[in-house]
């Protein structure tokens, strides 16, 4: 009797254990030793008249361990974050907050989100130009222990691209400075082409357009990645079929079989405006490697036969 | 009755294990607010009669003329409500007790989560080489003599003959110089006024990319005894 009573209870134990196990399994031990931040928005672009003011709400979420974080703004250059010790942030960019300022550490607990209100209010006298800055949130490493170790710190950044202008009429200008396509390619590919542009205007812009390949065999249109080109920056155009994730890789890298004459046309506007750039290059595809091998083989055969005839005559 | 109670209990427990979700957007028939900004549109829309991108461009000009600013004036406000996240686990690499000619390795997992905005970069720098309080240092690796390396170019580092401190990366978006498991780099160092070294980059949208860093320490018999420490600083930035 006791046995059957025990079994009546025992059969429910897995039903009880399973959800409890699931509940505790959700608490991953990794999250207790993980630095994990997320930010929204990840990019802010502002065009503003001197004397005007705007605010933007940022949300910083801590998805990892509770940590101490410091916010600051640094200069953003074509190579990335510029850690210039002489850099002084413009006094018209700041946080609107009673409890957080740039450079003042704050605690952000695991799973919590903190909002920051960034205010941008350039004075009437501000120089009209682009200001490239980046809002950075940096974690403080955990206190060291008594072992040899590397402590980990993390910074998450959100670029600020600010254009101050009284009129809204911006000097946008881009030149195509490189358009490298081999005049002759092998028919068995790949086709590699590099197209680089230089921003010679006074404000940042994005190329919006396509690169089109036309020929006897094959035709394709590829969208140009609308990556930002800062004023004074030169960079390669990239497309969906650039060879790798490296932004400096060739613009076009397509394997395939080619034959005959081709044209490669780059065609884009600056942002959604009316300034258009277009350039076309021609090239030819021939199976020259195969022809070369065949030529060598034929030559070899001819030479061998000629020598055999001479030997047989003698 | 007992069965019902057990099932209810199980459901209550399971409900507490479900993560909450956080709304990013508020919307109504008239407008959509993202991240504290008022956005007029997102994405590229077209019809037979007009391309909405052009209409937005004209509207944007009108807004600027009347209000004096445009927020997210770039490519159709694509970044407005998006998230960008970066994780490093664990938050400390413990090398334990170091013994001569025995390499010690620690592993980090780096994760990037990105929304509908194109691309990111991740870079790393150390504050200084591993050192003790009395300034004894473990030098950053220079790799094998026939395959030198630098903070921006990996080289082969094998065997136990060359002491040093360096790292190897694996993942589909890591830089191409990490060709195989023997490819290591020394860390760039703030103390040497070096720039952080690029380790991950992508131009893709809406991805969750994972990479693994293997950090190796190797000392020789001349290395002073002590606790060697430094800070590895990772920076993730939206790719422009």
XYZ file of C-alpha atoms in Angstrom:
554
model
C 0.000 0.000 0.000
C 2.772 2.369 0.939
C 4.507 1.476 -2.321
C 1.468 2.376 -4.415
C 0.968 5.609 -2.484
C 4.592 6.477 -3.112
C 4.238 5.760 -6.847
C 1.117 7.914 -7.069
C 3.179 10.843 -5.845
C 6.398 9.846 -7.633
C 4.838 9.973 -11.109
C 4.177 13.714 -10.713
C 7.752 14.586 -9.760
C 9.007 14.971 -13.386
C 6.049 17.244 -14.128
C 7.075 19.457 -11.240
C 10.798 19.346 -11.922
C 10.599 20.156 -15.622
C 9.219 23.706 -15.399
C 11.466 24.525 -12.453
C 14.429 23.314 -14.464
C 13.353 25.392 -17.446
C 12.997 28.459 -15.239
C 16.490 28.172 -13.814
C 18.038 27.162 -17.127
C 16.917 30.526 -18.525
C 19.315 32.229 -16.145
C 22.411 31.654 -18.207
C 25.588 31.792 -16.161
C 27.192 33.574 -19.151
C 24.927 36.590 -18.717
C 26.323 37.062 -15.225
C 29.851 37.412 -16.727
C 29.006 39.192 -19.934
C 29.401 42.766 -20.955
C 26.487 43.513 -23.259
C 25.137 46.888 -24.256
C 22.739 47.979 -26.951
C 21.851 51.476 -28.086
C 19.113 53.137 -30.068
C 19.379 54.992 -32.338
C 22.774 53.766 -33.580
C 23.230 56.829 -35.790
C 21.998 60.411 -35.661
C 22.054 62.808 -38.572
C 21.018 66.391 -38.027
C 20.878 69.373 -40.348
C 20.236 72.475 -38.248
C 20.196 76.228 -38.521
C 22.398 78.188 -36.139
C 20.255 79.445 -33.306
C 17.866 76.501 -33.426
C 17.669 73.648 -30.939
C 16.788 69.981 -31.111
C 16.804 67.049 -28.722
C 17.187 63.356 -29.343
C 16.347 60.561 -26.926
C 18.858 57.728 -26.715
C 18.106 54.408 -25.062
C 20.992 52.435 -23.616
C 20.174 48.898 -22.499
C 22.375 46.647 -20.399
C 21.820 43.031 -21.447
C 24.799 41.760 -19.462
C 26.132 42.070 -15.954
C 25.507 45.129 -13.838
C 28.250 47.575 -14.675
C 29.451 51.125 -14.295
C 29.303 53.157 -17.488
C 30.620 56.532 -18.539
C 29.214 58.568 -21.421
C 31.275 60.954 -23.510
C 31.493 62.415 -26.984
C 34.606 62.103 -29.135
C 35.583 63.327 -32.545
C 34.846 61.031 -35.491
C 37.250 60.951 -38.409
C 37.554 58.991 -41.643
C 39.626 56.394 -39.784
C 37.144 56.130 -36.923
C 37.215 57.554 -33.404
C 39.879 60.208 -33.003
C 41.350 60.164 -29.495
C 42.779 63.643 -29.577
C 43.693 64.822 -26.065
C 43.283 68.446 -27.192
C 39.739 67.880 -28.440
C 37.144 70.006 -26.708
C 33.483 69.258 -27.230
C 31.404 72.113 -28.524
C 29.449 73.682 -25.672
C 26.278 73.505 -27.746
C 26.194 69.707 -27.629
C 25.229 68.266 -24.254
C 23.029 66.015 -22.191
C 19.783 67.258 -20.722
C 19.725 65.273 -17.536
C 19.712 65.931 -13.837
C 21.679 62.802 -12.958
C 24.036 62.175 -15.872
C 26.677 64.284 -17.516
C 29.509 63.457 -19.843
C 32.383 61.914 -17.955
C 30.356 61.101 -14.849
C 30.081 57.331 -14.183
C 26.699 55.821 -13.520
C 25.519 52.359 -12.579
C 23.333 50.453 -15.033
C 21.907 47.224 -13.685
C 21.440 44.086 -15.698
C 18.317 44.194 -17.861
C 17.772 47.922 -17.315
C 17.416 50.655 -19.904
C 18.500 54.218 -19.305
C 17.378 57.141 -21.424
C 19.571 60.074 -22.320
C 18.399 63.277 -23.917
C 21.006 64.815 -26.153
C 20.543 68.495 -26.920
C 22.064 70.201 -29.931
C 21.666 73.975 -30.116
C 24.359 75.688 -32.142
C 24.580 79.439 -31.561
C 23.991 81.986 -34.296
C 27.727 82.552 -34.550
C 28.645 78.902 -35.161
C 30.782 78.118 -38.172
C 28.660 76.566 -40.889
C 30.128 73.162 -41.610
C 29.871 69.480 -40.741
C 30.638 68.296 -37.249
C 31.390 64.574 -37.046
C 31.124 63.311 -33.503
C 30.403 60.006 -31.793
C 28.479 59.349 -28.581
C 30.335 56.697 -26.597
C 29.307 54.551 -23.662
C 32.215 52.800 -21.957
C 32.080 50.157 -19.246
C 34.434 50.092 -16.318
C 36.369 46.839 -15.867
C 35.622 44.678 -12.856
C 38.022 44.991 -9.947
C 41.084 42.765 -10.455
C 41.499 39.491 -8.624
C 44.681 37.866 -7.330
C 45.538 36.071 -10.569
C 47.233 37.042 -13.764
C 44.420 38.285 -15.936
C 43.147 40.590 -18.626
C 40.177 42.674 -17.584
C 37.659 43.522 -20.282
C 36.141 46.911 -21.052
C 33.653 47.666 -23.771
C 32.670 50.808 -25.642
C 29.565 51.134 -27.765
C 29.358 54.147 -30.066
C 26.630 55.971 -31.975
C 27.900 58.453 -34.602
C 26.529 62.004 -34.729
C 26.663 63.699 -38.095
C 25.721 67.352 -37.603
C 25.496 69.871 -40.419
C 25.036 73.509 -39.465
C 23.664 75.651 -42.248
C 21.647 78.830 -42.387
C 20.153 78.220 -45.790
C 19.950 74.454 -46.170
C 21.785 74.809 -49.453
C 24.679 72.416 -49.095
C 27.792 72.208 -51.198
C 27.656 68.571 -52.242
C 30.240 67.376 -54.687
C 31.763 63.986 -55.376
C 34.244 62.922 -58.028
C 34.950 59.475 -59.365
C 38.714 59.290 -58.851
C 39.310 55.620 -59.656
C 37.594 53.324 -62.129
C 39.857 50.340 -62.585
C 38.698 47.624 -64.970
C 41.170 45.491 -66.929
C 40.892 46.139 -70.661
C 40.973 42.405 -71.317
C 39.881 39.746 -68.871
C 39.950 36.009 -69.146
C 36.663 34.465 -70.207
C 36.594 32.281 -67.158
C 36.679 35.301 -64.885
C 36.406 36.623 -62.266
C 35.596 40.182 -63.172
C 37.084 42.573 -60.630
C 36.624 46.311 -60.787
C 37.396 49.022 -58.278
C 35.538 52.313 -58.303
C 36.587 54.950 -55.788
C 35.020 58.327 -55.147
C 36.244 61.424 -53.380
C 33.994 63.865 -51.554
C 35.194 67.281 -52.675
C 32.190 69.091 -51.240
C 31.789 70.560 -47.786
C 29.245 68.105 -46.393
C 28.843 64.366 -46.129
C 26.785 62.482 -48.642
C 25.778 59.010 -49.758
C 25.927 57.545 -53.267
C 22.535 56.206 -54.306
C 22.536 54.257 -57.530
C 23.665 51.222 -59.417
C 26.472 49.607 -61.346
C 25.376 47.931 -64.564
C 27.226 45.276 -66.529
C 26.182 44.650 -70.139
C 27.624 42.280 -72.694
C 27.026 39.477 -75.167
C 26.792 36.923 -72.388
C 25.323 38.109 -69.172
C 23.898 41.315 -67.862
C 23.424 42.525 -64.348
C 22.575 45.517 -62.243
C 24.011 45.872 -58.747
C 22.932 48.336 -56.116
C 25.632 50.576 -54.677
C 25.774 50.397 -50.884
C 24.731 53.893 -49.690
C 27.675 54.300 -47.338
C 28.479 57.710 -45.961
C 31.336 59.638 -47.532
C 32.503 62.394 -45.220
C 33.698 65.728 -46.541
C 37.267 65.242 -47.725
C 37.069 61.455 -47.643
C 37.979 59.072 -50.432
C 36.563 55.569 -50.378
C 35.773 52.625 -52.627
C 32.186 52.131 -53.661
C 30.843 48.814 -52.447
C 27.952 46.740 -53.685
C 26.080 43.621 -52.725
C 28.637 41.648 -54.718
C 31.824 43.204 -53.408
C 34.243 40.406 -52.681
C 34.100 40.475 -48.907
C 32.873 42.363 -45.889
C 35.951 44.568 -46.186
C 34.842 48.041 -47.319
C 38.219 48.381 -49.083
C 37.681 45.311 -51.243
C 37.003 45.612 -55.001
C 33.666 47.146 -55.853
C 32.778 44.346 -58.238
C 33.983 40.778 -57.931
C 31.955 38.371 -60.021
C 32.906 34.867 -61.069
C 31.479 33.598 -64.314
C 32.002 32.983 -68.013
C 32.516 36.021 -70.185
C 33.016 36.470 -73.894
C 33.234 39.458 -76.158
C 32.774 43.149 -75.499
C 31.292 44.472 -72.248
C 30.438 47.817 -70.697
C 30.472 48.598 -66.989
C 28.502 51.688 -66.010
C 28.399 53.376 -62.623
C 25.440 55.685 -62.174
C 24.439 57.382 -58.929
C 23.025 60.497 -57.336
C 24.183 62.182 -54.159
C 21.630 61.237 -51.498
C 18.149 61.673 -52.943
C 19.069 64.846 -54.752
C 19.577 65.818 -58.338
C 23.371 65.740 -58.568
C 24.157 62.750 -60.756
C 27.434 61.114 -61.665
C 27.870 58.527 -64.365
C 30.813 56.858 -66.044
C 31.203 53.895 -68.376
C 34.165 51.688 -69.134
C 34.541 49.087 -71.862
C 36.456 45.857 -71.681
C 36.743 42.591 -73.549
C 36.629 39.002 -72.401
C 38.649 36.380 -74.240
C 39.648 32.889 -73.198
C 43.265 33.939 -73.469
C 44.572 31.548 -70.853
C 42.990 28.609 -72.644
C 44.261 29.887 -76.000
C 47.736 30.269 -74.565
C 47.730 26.694 -73.291
C 46.460 25.429 -76.655
C 49.119 27.443 -78.466
C 51.867 25.979 -76.307
C 50.545 22.461 -76.888
C 50.285 22.973 -80.655
C 53.766 24.473 -80.780
C 55.144 21.543 -78.832
C 53.471 19.053 -81.171
C 54.740 20.874 -84.275
C 58.293 21.000 -82.960
C 58.278 17.332 -82.040
C 56.874 16.295 -85.449
C 59.350 18.462 -87.301
C 62.251 16.884 -85.450
C 60.949 13.387 -86.110
C 60.734 14.100 -89.832
C 64.303 15.330 -89.863
C 65.491 12.250 -88.034
C 63.596 9.915 -90.342
C 65.040 11.647 -93.461
C 68.527 11.169 -92.196
C -8.210 18.130 -8.964
C -4.612 17.246 -8.073
C -3.720 17.004 -11.749
C -5.198 20.387 -12.427
C -3.272 21.976 -9.567
C 0.015 20.504 -10.750
C -0.555 21.697 -14.296
C -1.443 25.180 -13.129
C 1.667 25.276 -10.941
C 3.827 24.203 -13.870
C 2.358 26.871 -16.127
C 2.936 29.575 -13.518
C 6.584 28.583 -13.135
C 7.111 28.513 -16.904
C 5.470 31.889 -17.344
C 8.082 33.505 -15.081
C 10.841 32.173 -17.289
C 9.571 33.908 -20.393
C 11.537 37.067 -21.185
C 9.746 40.329 -21.474
C 9.760 42.172 -24.721
C 10.282 45.844 -25.083
C 8.348 47.937 -27.515
C 10.501 50.117 -29.657
C 7.831 51.788 -31.689
C 4.557 53.471 -31.094
C 2.247 53.899 -34.005
C -1.179 54.947 -34.994
C -2.959 55.500 -38.254
C -1.419 58.952 -38.576
C 2.170 58.597 -37.524
C 4.901 56.337 -36.240
C 7.273 57.454 -33.487
C 10.636 55.798 -33.249
C 13.214 56.447 -30.548
C 11.811 59.790 -29.530
C 11.866 61.218 -33.023
C 9.024 62.079 -35.313
C 9.721 60.327 -38.605
C 7.909 61.098 -41.781
C 8.667 57.898 -43.570
C 11.026 55.004 -43.720
C 12.035 52.831 -46.615
C 11.765 53.662 -50.267
C 8.288 53.686 -51.725
C 7.140 54.320 -55.236
C 3.982 54.351 -57.269
C 3.086 54.933 -60.890
C 2.936 58.663 -60.451
C 5.857 59.592 -58.257
C 8.843 58.355 -56.353
C 8.164 59.017 -52.695
C 11.855 59.563 -52.041
C 11.712 62.716 -54.156
C 8.570 63.905 -52.440
C 10.211 63.378 -49.053
C 13.227 65.332 -50.262
C 11.018 68.282 -51.133
C 9.111 67.964 -47.891
C 12.360 67.810 -45.974
C 13.425 71.070 -47.578
C 10.128 72.646 -46.584
C 10.491 71.376 -43.027
C 13.977 72.820 -42.800
C 12.794 76.148 -44.099
C 9.974 76.349 -41.546
C 11.438 74.635 -38.465
C 15.130 75.206 -38.976
C 16.267 71.609 -38.596
C 15.855 68.090 -39.859
C 16.667 65.150 -37.652
C 17.923 61.967 -39.319
C 18.352 64.032 -42.451
C 20.292 61.222 -44.081
C 19.095 58.251 -45.967
C 15.341 58.229 -45.413
C 15.698 58.062 -41.650
C 16.833 54.453 -41.803
C 18.553 54.496 -38.400
C 15.621 56.022 -36.576
C 14.335 53.171 -34.436
C 17.047 50.615 -34.931
C 19.152 48.869 -32.325
C 22.863 48.222 -32.278
C 24.207 45.823 -29.673
C 27.598 44.414 -28.736
C 28.554 41.732 -26.204
C 31.818 40.376 -24.849
C 31.880 37.259 -22.700
C 33.308 36.621 -20.210
C 34.078 39.998 -18.677
C 37.487 38.904 -17.390
C 40.131 36.522 -18.704
C 41.817 34.699 -15.884
C 45.136 33.099 -16.805
C 45.731 31.503 -13.418
C 49.325 30.725 -12.451
C 51.761 31.085 -15.335
C 54.490 28.467 -15.819
C 57.506 28.805 -18.125
C 57.126 27.292 -21.596
C 53.504 26.297 -21.019
C 51.108 28.436 -23.068
C 47.888 29.487 -21.401
C 44.877 30.393 -23.511
C 41.697 32.232 -22.679
C 38.686 32.567 -24.941
C 36.306 35.448 -25.499
C 33.067 35.440 -27.458
C 32.158 38.655 -29.257
C 28.618 39.165 -30.534
C 27.283 42.002 -32.671
C 23.569 42.512 -33.223
C 22.548 45.080 -35.774
C 19.194 46.177 -37.147
C 18.294 47.634 -40.505
C 21.392 49.818 -40.762
C 24.375 48.912 -42.805
C 27.488 47.557 -41.249
C 29.698 47.825 -38.197
C 33.305 47.685 -37.058
C 34.815 46.205 -33.907
C 38.315 47.087 -32.777
C 40.475 46.209 -29.788
C 43.355 47.776 -27.882
C 45.153 47.030 -24.618
C 46.098 49.742 -22.166
C 49.587 48.228 -21.790
C 51.261 44.827 -22.063
C 50.634 42.425 -19.216
C 52.605 43.754 -16.276
C 52.963 43.487 -12.511
C 52.744 46.252 -9.958
C 56.530 46.539 -10.053
C 56.416 46.974 -13.828
C 57.721 43.555 -14.849
C 56.200 42.920 -18.287
C 55.305 40.015 -20.519
C 56.095 41.348 -23.974
C 53.510 41.406 -26.714
C 54.213 38.655 -29.188
C 56.272 39.213 -32.315
C 55.281 35.728 -33.571
C 57.723 33.297 -35.216
C 60.868 34.813 -36.640
C 59.975 33.690 -40.171
C 56.425 35.031 -39.894
C 56.499 38.367 -38.087
C 53.279 39.973 -36.962
C 52.049 43.411 -35.985
C 48.902 44.882 -34.402
C 47.319 45.020 -37.860
C 48.793 41.935 -39.506
C 48.679 38.449 -38.071
C 51.614 36.083 -38.294
C 52.321 32.497 -37.362
C 52.973 31.919 -33.672
C 53.601 28.327 -32.794
C 55.617 26.241 -30.385
C 56.823 27.202 -26.953
C 60.064 28.875 -27.862
C 58.872 32.456 -28.178
C 57.337 34.063 -25.130
C 54.681 36.687 -25.574
C 51.044 37.772 -25.396
C 48.749 37.823 -28.390
C 45.411 36.836 -29.861
C 43.768 34.914 -32.657
C 40.317 35.537 -34.152
C 37.752 33.196 -35.703
C 34.460 34.115 -37.304
C 32.967 34.956 -40.656
C 33.391 38.719 -40.246
C 36.889 38.793 -38.758
C 39.681 40.415 -40.724
C 41.266 38.270 -43.391
C 44.778 38.054 -41.928
C 43.596 35.414 -39.438
C 43.978 32.660 -42.014
C 44.263 29.686 -39.698
C 44.544 28.748 -36.043
C 48.250 29.614 -35.936
C 47.702 33.245 -36.973
C 48.156 35.628 -34.072
C 48.557 39.363 -33.569
C 49.954 41.365 -30.684
C 47.476 43.849 -29.233
C 47.762 47.489 -30.182
C 48.566 49.442 -27.011
C 47.401 52.806 -25.743
C 50.694 53.261 -23.958
C 52.459 53.165 -27.322
C 49.978 55.711 -28.803
C 48.728 53.119 -31.246
C 45.256 53.096 -32.787
C 42.849 50.280 -31.905
C 43.173 47.391 -34.324
C 40.243 46.357 -36.462
C 39.152 42.763 -35.741
C 35.592 42.489 -37.096
C 33.791 44.356 -39.828
C 30.736 43.941 -42.000
C 28.531 45.954 -44.314
C 25.507 43.674 -43.831
C 22.204 44.700 -42.278
C 20.029 42.770 -39.834
C 22.653 40.344 -38.668
C 23.827 38.743 -35.442
C 27.502 37.979 -35.960
C 29.621 35.978 -33.547
C 33.398 35.812 -33.397
C 35.765 34.065 -31.008
C 39.017 35.507 -29.715
C 41.728 33.206 -28.342
C 44.172 35.070 -26.137
C 47.495 33.324 -25.526
C 50.143 33.964 -22.880
C 53.524 32.274 -22.921
C 56.389 33.047 -20.556
C 59.943 31.800 -20.425
C 62.067 30.776 -17.456
C 63.447 34.305 -17.082
C 60.038 35.854 -16.437
C 59.805 37.296 -12.910
C 57.150 35.753 -10.734
C 54.106 37.910 -10.176
C 50.528 38.696 -11.078
C 50.407 40.135 -14.564
C 47.434 42.256 -15.518
C 46.143 44.564 -18.192
C 42.868 45.794 -19.707
C 41.561 44.805 -23.127
C 39.253 47.459 -24.546
C 36.762 46.563 -27.284
C 34.948 49.235 -29.292
C 31.939 48.613 -31.534
C 30.762 51.304 -33.896
C 28.183 51.494 -36.627
C 29.831 51.269 -40.026
C 29.422 54.419 -41.998
